[in-house]
CSV table of C-alpha atoms and ligand atoms in Angstrom, one decimal:
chain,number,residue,atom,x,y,z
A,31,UNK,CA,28.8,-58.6,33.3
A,32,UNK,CA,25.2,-58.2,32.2
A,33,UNK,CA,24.8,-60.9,29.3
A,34,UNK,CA,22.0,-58.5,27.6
A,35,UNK,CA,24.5,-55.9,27.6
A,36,UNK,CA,26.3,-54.9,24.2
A,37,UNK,CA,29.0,-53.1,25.7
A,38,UNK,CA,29.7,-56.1,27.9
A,39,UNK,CA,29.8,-57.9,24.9
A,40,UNK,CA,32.3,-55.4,23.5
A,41,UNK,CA,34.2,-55.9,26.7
A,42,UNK,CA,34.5,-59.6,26.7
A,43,UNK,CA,35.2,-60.1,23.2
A,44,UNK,CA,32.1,-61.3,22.2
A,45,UNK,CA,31.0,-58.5,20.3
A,46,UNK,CA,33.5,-56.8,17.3
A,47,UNK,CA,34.8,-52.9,18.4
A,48,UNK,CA,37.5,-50.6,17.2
A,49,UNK,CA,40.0,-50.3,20.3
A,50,UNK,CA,41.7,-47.2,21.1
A,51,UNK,CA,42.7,-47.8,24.0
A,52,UNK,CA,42.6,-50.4,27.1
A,53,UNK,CA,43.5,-51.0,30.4
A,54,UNK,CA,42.7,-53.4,33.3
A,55,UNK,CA,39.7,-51.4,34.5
A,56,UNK,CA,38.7,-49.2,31.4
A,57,UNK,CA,38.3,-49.2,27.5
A,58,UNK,CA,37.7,-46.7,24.9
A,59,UNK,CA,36.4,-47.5,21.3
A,60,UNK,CA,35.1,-46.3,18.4
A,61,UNK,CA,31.0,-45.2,18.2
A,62,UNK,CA,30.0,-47.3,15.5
A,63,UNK,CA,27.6,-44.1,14.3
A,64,UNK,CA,31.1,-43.1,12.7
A,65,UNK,CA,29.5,-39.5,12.8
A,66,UNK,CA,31.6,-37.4,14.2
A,67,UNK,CA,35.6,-38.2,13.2
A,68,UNK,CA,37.6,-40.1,15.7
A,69,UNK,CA,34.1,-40.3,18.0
A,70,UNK,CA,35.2,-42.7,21.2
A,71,UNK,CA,33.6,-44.3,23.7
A,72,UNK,CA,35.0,-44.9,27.8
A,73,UNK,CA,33.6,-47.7,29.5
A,74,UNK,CA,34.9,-49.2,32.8
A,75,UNK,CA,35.0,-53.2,32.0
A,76,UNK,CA,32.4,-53.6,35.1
A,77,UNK,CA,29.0,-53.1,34.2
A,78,UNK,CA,26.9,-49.9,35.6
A,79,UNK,CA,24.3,-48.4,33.9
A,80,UNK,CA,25.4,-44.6,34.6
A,81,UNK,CA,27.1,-42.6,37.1
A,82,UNK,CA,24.3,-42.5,39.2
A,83,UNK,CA,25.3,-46.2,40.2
A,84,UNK,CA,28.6,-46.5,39.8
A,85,UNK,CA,30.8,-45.7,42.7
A,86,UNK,CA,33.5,-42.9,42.6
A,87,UNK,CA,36.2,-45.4,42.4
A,88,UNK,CA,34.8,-46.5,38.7
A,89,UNK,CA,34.1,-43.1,38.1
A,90,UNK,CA,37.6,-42.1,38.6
A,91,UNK,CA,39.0,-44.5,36.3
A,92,UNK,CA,36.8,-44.0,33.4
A,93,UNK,CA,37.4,-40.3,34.0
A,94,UNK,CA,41.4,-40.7,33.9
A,95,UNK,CA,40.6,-42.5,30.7
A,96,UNK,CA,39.2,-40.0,29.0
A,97,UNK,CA,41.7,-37.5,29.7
A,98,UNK,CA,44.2,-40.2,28.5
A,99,UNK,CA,42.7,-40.3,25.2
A,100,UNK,CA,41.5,-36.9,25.0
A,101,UNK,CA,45.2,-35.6,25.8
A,102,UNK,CA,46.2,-38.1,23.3
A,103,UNK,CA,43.9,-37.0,20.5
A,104,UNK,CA,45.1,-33.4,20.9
A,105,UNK,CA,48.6,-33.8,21.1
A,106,UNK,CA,48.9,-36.6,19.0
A,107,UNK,CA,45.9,-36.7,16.4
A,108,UNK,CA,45.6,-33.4,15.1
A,109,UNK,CA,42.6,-32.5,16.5
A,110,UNK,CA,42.0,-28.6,18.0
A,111,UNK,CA,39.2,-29.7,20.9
A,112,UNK,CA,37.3,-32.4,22.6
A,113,UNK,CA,33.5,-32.2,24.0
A,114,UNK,CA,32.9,-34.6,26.4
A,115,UNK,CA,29.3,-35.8,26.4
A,116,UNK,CA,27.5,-38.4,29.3
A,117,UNK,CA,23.7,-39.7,29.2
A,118,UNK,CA,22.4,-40.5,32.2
A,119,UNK,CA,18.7,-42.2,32.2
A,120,UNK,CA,16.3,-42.6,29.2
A,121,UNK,CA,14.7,-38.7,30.1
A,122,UNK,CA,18.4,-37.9,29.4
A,123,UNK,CA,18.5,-39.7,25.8
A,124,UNK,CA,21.0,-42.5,27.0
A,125,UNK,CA,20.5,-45.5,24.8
A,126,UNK,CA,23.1,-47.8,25.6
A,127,UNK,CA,22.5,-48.3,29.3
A,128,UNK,CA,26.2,-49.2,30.5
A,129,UNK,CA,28.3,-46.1,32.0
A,130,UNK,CA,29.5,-45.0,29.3
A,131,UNK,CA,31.4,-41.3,28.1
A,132,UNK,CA,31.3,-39.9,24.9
A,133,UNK,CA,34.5,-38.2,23.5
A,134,UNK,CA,33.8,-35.7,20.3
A,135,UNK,CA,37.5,-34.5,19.1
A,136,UNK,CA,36.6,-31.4,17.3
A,137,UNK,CA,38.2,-29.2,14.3
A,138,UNK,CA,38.6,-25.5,14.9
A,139,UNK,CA,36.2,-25.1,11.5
A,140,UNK,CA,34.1,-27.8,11.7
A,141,UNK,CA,30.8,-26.2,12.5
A,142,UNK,CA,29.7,-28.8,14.6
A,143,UNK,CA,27.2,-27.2,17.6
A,144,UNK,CA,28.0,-29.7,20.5
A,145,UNK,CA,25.8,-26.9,23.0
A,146,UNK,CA,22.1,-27.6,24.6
A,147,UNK,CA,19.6,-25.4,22.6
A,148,UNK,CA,17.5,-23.5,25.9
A,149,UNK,CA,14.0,-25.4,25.4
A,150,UNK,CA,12.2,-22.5,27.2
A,151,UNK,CA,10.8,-19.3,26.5
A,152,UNK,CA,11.7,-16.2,28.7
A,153,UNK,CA,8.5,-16.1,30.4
A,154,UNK,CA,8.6,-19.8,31.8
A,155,UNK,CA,11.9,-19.5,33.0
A,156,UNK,CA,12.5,-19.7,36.8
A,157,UNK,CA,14.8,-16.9,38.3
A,158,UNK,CA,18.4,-17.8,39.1
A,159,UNK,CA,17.8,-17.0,42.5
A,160,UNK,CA,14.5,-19.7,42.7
A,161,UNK,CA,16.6,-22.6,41.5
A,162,UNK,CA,19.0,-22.3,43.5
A,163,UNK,CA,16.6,-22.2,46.2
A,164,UNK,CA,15.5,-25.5,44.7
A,165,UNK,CA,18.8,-27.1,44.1
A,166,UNK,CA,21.4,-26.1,46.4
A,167,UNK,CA,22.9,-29.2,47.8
B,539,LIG,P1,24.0,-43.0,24.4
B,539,LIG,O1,22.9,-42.4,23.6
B,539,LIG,O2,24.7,-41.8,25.1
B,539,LIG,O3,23.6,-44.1,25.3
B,539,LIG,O4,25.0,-43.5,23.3
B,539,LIG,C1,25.2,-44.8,23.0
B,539,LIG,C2,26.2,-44.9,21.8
B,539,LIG,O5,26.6,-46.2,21.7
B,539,LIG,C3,25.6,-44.4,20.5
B,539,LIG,O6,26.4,-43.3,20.1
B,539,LIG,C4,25.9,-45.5,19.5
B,539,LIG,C5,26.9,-46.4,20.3
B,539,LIG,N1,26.7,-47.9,20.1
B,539,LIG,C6,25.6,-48.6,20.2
B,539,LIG,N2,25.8,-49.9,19.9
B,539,LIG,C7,27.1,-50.0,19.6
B,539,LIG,C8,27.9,-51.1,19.2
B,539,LIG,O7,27.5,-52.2,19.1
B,539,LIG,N3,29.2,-50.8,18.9
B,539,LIG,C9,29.7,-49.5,19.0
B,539,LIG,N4,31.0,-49.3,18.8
B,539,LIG,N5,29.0,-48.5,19.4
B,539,LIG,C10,27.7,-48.7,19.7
């Protein structure tokens, strides 16, 4: 629990939320940008700020909750499609610095472009090959 944390306050009950779904580790709600319909939010109930602190054990139970709901959304909803979006760090546009998933249930028609536009031109790009090189773990 971080007391300046507004999921945590989601979590706890101090703070109003649309459930969807809940259980003793997890919880998925409504974004309150209502932009997207049906967009949810996964958050394990212990606070981390990403998945690059979390521990695989949280990370596995936030990620079984998000195939619950997806699956759920699919079959049951009437959507066609989820993305599945995760900010991790400010360089990475995450606001809301609490692990949490985004889950975008998507039309077959609904135009939305849920893909990263390439930020580069040809000529500054890096060959295949040299990132690799670079990233290979
Ligand atoms: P991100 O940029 O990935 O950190 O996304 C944070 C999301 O959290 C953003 O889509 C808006 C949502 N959000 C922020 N504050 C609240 C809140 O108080 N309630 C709900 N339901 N969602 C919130």
């Amino acid at each position: 629990m971080n007391a300046d944390c507004i999921f945590c306050k989601i979590i706890n009950g101090e703070a109003a939320c649309y459930r969807i779904y809940e259980d003793k580790y997890t919880l998925a709600f409504l974004d309150v940008s209502n932009d997207v319909e049906g967009h949810t939010l996964v958050v394990p109930k212990k606070h981390f700020e990403n998945i690059l602190d979390c521990g695989e054990e949280t990370l596995s139970q936030v990620m079984k909750t998000v195939q619950a709901v997806s699956t759920h959304f699919t079959e049951n909803c009437g959507y066609d499609g989820i993305n599945i979006l995760n900010a991790n760090k400010e360089a990475a546009q995450q606001s809301v610095f609490h692990l949490h998933f985004h889950i975008i249930p998507r039309k077959k028609k609904d135009k939305i472009d849920a893909w990263i536009t390439a930020n580069m031109q040809e000529n500054e790009k890096n060959s295949l090959e040299k990132l690799c090189e670079k990233l290979k773990l």
